[in-house]
PDB file of C-alpha atoms in Angstrom:
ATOM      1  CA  UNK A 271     -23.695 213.241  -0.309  1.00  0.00           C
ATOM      2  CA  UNK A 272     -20.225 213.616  -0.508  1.00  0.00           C
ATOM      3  CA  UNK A 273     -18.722 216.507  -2.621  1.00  0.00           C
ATOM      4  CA  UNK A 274     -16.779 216.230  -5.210  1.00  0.00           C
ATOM      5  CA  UNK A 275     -12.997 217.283  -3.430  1.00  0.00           C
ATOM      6  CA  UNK A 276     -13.726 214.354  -1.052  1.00  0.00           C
ATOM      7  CA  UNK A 277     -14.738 211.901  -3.925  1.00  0.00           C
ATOM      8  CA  UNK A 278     -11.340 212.500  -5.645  1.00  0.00           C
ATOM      9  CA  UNK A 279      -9.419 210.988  -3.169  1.00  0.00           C
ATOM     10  CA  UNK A 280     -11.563 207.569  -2.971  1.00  0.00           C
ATOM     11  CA  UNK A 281     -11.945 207.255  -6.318  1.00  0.00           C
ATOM     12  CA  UNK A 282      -7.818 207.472  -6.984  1.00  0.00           C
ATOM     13  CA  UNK A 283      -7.471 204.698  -4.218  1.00  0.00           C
ATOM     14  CA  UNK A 284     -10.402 202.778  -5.934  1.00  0.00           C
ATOM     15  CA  UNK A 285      -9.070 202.960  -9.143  1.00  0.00           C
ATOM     16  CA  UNK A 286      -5.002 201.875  -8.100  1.00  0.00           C
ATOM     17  CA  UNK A 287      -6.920 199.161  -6.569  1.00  0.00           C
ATOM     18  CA  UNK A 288      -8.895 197.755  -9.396  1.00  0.00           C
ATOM     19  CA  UNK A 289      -5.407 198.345 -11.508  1.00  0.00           C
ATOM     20  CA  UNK A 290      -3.004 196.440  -8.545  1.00  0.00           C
ATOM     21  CA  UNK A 291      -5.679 193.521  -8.427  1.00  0.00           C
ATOM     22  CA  UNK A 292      -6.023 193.656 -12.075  1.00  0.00           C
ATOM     23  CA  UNK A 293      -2.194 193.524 -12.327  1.00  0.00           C
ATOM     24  CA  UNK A 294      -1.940 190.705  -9.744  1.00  0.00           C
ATOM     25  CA  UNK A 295      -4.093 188.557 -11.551  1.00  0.00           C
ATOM     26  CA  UNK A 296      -2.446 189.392 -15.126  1.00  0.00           C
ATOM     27  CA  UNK A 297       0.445 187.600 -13.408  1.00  0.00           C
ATOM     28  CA  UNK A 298      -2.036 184.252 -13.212  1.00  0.00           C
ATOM     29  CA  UNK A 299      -1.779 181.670 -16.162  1.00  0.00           C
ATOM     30  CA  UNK A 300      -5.022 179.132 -16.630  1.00  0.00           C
ATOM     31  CA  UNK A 301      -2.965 176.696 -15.609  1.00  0.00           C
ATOM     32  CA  UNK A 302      -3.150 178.792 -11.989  1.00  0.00           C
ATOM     33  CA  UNK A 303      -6.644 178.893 -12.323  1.00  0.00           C
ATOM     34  CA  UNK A 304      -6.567 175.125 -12.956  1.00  0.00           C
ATOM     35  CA  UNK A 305      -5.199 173.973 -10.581  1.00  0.00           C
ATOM     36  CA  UNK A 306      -6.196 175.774  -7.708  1.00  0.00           C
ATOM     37  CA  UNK A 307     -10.225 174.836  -9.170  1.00  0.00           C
ATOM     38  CA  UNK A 308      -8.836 170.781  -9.557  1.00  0.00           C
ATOM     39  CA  UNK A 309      -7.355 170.991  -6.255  1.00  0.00           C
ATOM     40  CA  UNK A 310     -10.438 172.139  -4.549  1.00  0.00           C
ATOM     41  CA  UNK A 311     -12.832 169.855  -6.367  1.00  0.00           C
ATOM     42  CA  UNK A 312     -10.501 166.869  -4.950  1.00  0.00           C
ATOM     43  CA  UNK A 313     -11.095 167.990  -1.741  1.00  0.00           C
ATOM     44  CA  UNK A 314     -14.667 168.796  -1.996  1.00  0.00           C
ATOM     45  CA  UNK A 315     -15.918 165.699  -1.565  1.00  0.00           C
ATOM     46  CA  UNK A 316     -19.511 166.225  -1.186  1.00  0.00           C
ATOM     47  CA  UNK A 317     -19.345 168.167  -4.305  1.00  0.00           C
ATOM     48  CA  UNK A 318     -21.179 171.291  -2.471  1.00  0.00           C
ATOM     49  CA  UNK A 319     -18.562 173.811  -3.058  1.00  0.00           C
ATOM     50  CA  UNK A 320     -17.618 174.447   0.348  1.00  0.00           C
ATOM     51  CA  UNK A 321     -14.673 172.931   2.121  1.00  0.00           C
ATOM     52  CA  UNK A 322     -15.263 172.263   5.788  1.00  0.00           C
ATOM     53  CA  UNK A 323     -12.576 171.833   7.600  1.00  0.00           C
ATOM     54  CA  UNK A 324     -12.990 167.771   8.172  1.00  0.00           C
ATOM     55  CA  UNK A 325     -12.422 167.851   4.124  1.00  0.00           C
ATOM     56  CA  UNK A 326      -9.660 170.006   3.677  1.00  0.00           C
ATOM     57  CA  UNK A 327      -7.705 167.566   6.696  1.00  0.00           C
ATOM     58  CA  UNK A 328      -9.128 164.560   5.028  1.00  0.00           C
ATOM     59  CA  UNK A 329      -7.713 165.597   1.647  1.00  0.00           C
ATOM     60  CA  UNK A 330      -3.839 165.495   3.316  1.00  0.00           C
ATOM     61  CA  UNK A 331      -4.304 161.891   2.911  1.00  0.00           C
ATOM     62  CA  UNK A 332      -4.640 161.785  -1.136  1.00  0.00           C
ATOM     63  CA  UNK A 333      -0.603 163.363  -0.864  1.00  0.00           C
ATOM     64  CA  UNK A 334       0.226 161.107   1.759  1.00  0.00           C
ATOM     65  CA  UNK A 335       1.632 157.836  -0.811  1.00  0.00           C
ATOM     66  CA  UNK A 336       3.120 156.118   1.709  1.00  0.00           C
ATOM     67  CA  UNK A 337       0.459 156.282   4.308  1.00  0.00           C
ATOM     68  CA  UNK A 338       2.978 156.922   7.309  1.00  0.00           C
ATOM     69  CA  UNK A 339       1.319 159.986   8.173  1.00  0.00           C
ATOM     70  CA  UNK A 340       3.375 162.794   6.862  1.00  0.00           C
ATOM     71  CA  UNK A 341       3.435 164.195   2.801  1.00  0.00           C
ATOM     72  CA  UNK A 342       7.305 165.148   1.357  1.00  0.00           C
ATOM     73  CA  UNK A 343       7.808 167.869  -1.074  1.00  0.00           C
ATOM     74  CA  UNK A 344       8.088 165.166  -3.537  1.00  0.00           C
ATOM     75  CA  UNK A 345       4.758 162.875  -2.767  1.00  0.00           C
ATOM     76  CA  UNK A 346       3.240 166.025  -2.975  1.00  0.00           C
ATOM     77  CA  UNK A 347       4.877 166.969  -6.568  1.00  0.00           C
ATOM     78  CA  UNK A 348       4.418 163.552  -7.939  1.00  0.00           C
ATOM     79  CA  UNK A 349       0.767 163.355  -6.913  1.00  0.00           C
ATOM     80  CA  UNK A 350      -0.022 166.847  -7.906  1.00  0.00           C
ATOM     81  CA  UNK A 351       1.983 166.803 -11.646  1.00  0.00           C
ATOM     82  CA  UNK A 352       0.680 163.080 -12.001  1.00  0.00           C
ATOM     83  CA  UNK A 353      -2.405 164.149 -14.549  1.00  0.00           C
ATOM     84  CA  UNK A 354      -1.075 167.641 -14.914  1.00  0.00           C
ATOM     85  CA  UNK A 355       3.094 167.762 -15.428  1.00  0.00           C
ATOM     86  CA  UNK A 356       2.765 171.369 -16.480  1.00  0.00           C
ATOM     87  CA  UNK A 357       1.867 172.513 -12.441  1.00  0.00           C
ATOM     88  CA  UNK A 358       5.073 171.870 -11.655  1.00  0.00           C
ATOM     89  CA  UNK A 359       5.730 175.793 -10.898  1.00  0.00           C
ATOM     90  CA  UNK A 360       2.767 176.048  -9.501  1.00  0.00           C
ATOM     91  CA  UNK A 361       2.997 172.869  -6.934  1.00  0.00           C
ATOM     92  CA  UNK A 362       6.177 173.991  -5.325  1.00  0.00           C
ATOM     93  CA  UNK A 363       5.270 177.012  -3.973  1.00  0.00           C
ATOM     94  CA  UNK A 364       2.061 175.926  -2.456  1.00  0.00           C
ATOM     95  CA  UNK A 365       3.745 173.199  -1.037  1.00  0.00           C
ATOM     96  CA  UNK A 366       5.488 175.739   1.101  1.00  0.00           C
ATOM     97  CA  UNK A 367       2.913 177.736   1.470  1.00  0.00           C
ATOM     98  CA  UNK A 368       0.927 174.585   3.098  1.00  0.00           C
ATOM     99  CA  UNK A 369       4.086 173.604   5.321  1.00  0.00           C
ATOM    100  CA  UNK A 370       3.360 176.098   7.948  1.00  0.00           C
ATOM    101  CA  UNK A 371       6.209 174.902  10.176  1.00  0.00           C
ATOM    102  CA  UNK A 372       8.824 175.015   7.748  1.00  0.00           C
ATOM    103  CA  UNK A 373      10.006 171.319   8.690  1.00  0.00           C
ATOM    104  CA  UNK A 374      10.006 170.184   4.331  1.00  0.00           C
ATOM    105  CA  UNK A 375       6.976 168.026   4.992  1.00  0.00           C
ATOM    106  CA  UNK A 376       3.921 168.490   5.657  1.00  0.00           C
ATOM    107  CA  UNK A 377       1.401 166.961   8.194  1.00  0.00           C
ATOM    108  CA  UNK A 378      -2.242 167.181   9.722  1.00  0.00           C
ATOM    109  CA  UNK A 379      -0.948 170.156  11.695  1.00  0.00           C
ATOM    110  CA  UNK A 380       0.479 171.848   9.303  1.00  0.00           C
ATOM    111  CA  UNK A 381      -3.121 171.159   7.859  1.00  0.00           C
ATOM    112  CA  UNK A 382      -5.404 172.688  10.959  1.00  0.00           C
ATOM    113  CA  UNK A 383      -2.594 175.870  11.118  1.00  0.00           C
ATOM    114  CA  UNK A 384      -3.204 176.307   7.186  1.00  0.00           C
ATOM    115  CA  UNK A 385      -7.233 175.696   7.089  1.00  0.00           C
ATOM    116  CA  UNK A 386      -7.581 179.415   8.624  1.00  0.00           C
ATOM    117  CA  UNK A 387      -6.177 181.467   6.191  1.00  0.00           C
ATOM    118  CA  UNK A 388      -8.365 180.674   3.742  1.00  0.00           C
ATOM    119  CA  UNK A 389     -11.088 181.477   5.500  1.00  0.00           C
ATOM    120  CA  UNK A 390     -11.947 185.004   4.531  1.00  0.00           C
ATOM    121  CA  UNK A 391     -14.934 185.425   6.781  1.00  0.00           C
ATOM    122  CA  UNK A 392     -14.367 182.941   9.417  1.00  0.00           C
ATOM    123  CA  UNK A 393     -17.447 180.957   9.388  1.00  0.00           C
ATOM    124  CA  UNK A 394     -15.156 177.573   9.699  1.00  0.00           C
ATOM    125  CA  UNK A 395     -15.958 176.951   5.839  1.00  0.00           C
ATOM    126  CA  UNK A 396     -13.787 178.038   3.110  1.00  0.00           C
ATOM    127  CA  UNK A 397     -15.908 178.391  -0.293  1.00  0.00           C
ATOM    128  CA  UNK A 398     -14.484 177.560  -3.564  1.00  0.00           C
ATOM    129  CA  UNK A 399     -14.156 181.594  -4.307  1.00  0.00           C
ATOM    130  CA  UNK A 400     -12.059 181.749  -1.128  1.00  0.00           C
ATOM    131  CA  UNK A 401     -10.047 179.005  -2.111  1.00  0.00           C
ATOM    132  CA  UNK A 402      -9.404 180.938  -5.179  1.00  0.00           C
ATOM    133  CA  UNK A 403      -9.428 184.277  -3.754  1.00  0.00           C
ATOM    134  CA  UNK A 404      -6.458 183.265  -1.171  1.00  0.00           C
ATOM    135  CA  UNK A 405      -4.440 180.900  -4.094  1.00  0.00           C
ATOM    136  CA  UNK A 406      -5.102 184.030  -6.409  1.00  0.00           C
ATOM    137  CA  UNK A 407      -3.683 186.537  -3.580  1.00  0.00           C
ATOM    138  CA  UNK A 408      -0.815 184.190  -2.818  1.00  0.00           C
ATOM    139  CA  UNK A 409       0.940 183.873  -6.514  1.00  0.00           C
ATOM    140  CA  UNK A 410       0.216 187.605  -7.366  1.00  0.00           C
ATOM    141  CA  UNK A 411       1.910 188.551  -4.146  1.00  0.00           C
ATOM    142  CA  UNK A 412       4.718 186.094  -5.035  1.00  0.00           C
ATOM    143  CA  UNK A 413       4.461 187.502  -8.773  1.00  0.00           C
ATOM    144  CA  UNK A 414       4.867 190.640  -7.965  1.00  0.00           C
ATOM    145  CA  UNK A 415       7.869 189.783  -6.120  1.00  0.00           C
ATOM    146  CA  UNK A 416       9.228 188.345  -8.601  1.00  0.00           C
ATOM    147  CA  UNK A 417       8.816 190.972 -11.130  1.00  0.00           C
ATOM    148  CA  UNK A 418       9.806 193.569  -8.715  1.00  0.00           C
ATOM    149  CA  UNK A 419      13.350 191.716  -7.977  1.00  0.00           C
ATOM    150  CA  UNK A 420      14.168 191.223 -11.558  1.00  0.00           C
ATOM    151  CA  UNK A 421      12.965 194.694 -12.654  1.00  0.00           C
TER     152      UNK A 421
END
């Protein structure tokens, strides 16, 4: 068992990390959680709740309105604020997130390079709660930014 002195310590960093993950996700609005749940459930196609990874390149296609293989910042807007014009803060930023080359559009590579990250346990399938987890991770990290530039 450990004794008391050497449960202080953990506890403390426990606690700061239930408040900093409590604060990060304070930062979230619904319409975070929306979209991050509508954007999965496009991609899901077999409605399973997993992404594999043929899905999650498949789904580049739905941003693609041109068809000539690549998705600009502003197919990707249009498509994504379409049915939901309030995302448009949201959008944006995980447009660049997704554009993993930097180039201002995005491809299947940038696809393949992005698949990865989301995949907390790397077993080459990306759950809807790691879909989440990562979106959720992303936008507090960029909230906290934010707050931390302006405060």
């Amino acid at each position: 068992m450990f004794k008391q002195a050497e449960m202080a310590p953990l506890s403390s960093a426990f606690l700061i990390a239930m408040l900093l993950f409590g604060l990060v996700d304070s930062q979230l609005t619904s319409d975070h959680h929306d979209h991050f749940n509508m954007v999965f459930m496009e991609a899901d196609k077999d409605n399973n709740g997993i992404l594999d990874k043929s899905e999650f390149i498949n789904s580049f296609t739905v941003y693609d309105g041109n068809k000539d293989g690549t998705v600009t910042k502003k197919e990707y807007m249009d498509h994504n604020t379409v049915v939901m014009p309030e995302h448009l803060m949201i959008v944006d930023p995980m447009f660049d997130k997704y554009d993993m080359d930097r180039n201002g559009q995005l491809n299947i590579s940038d696809y393949q390079k992005f698949y990865p990250l989301m995949d907390a346990n790397n077993d080459n399938l990306v759950t809807e709660q790691e879909f989440h987890n990562y979106w959720v991770s992303v936008f507090g990290d960029h909230s906290m930014m934010t707050m931390s530039m302006s405060g």
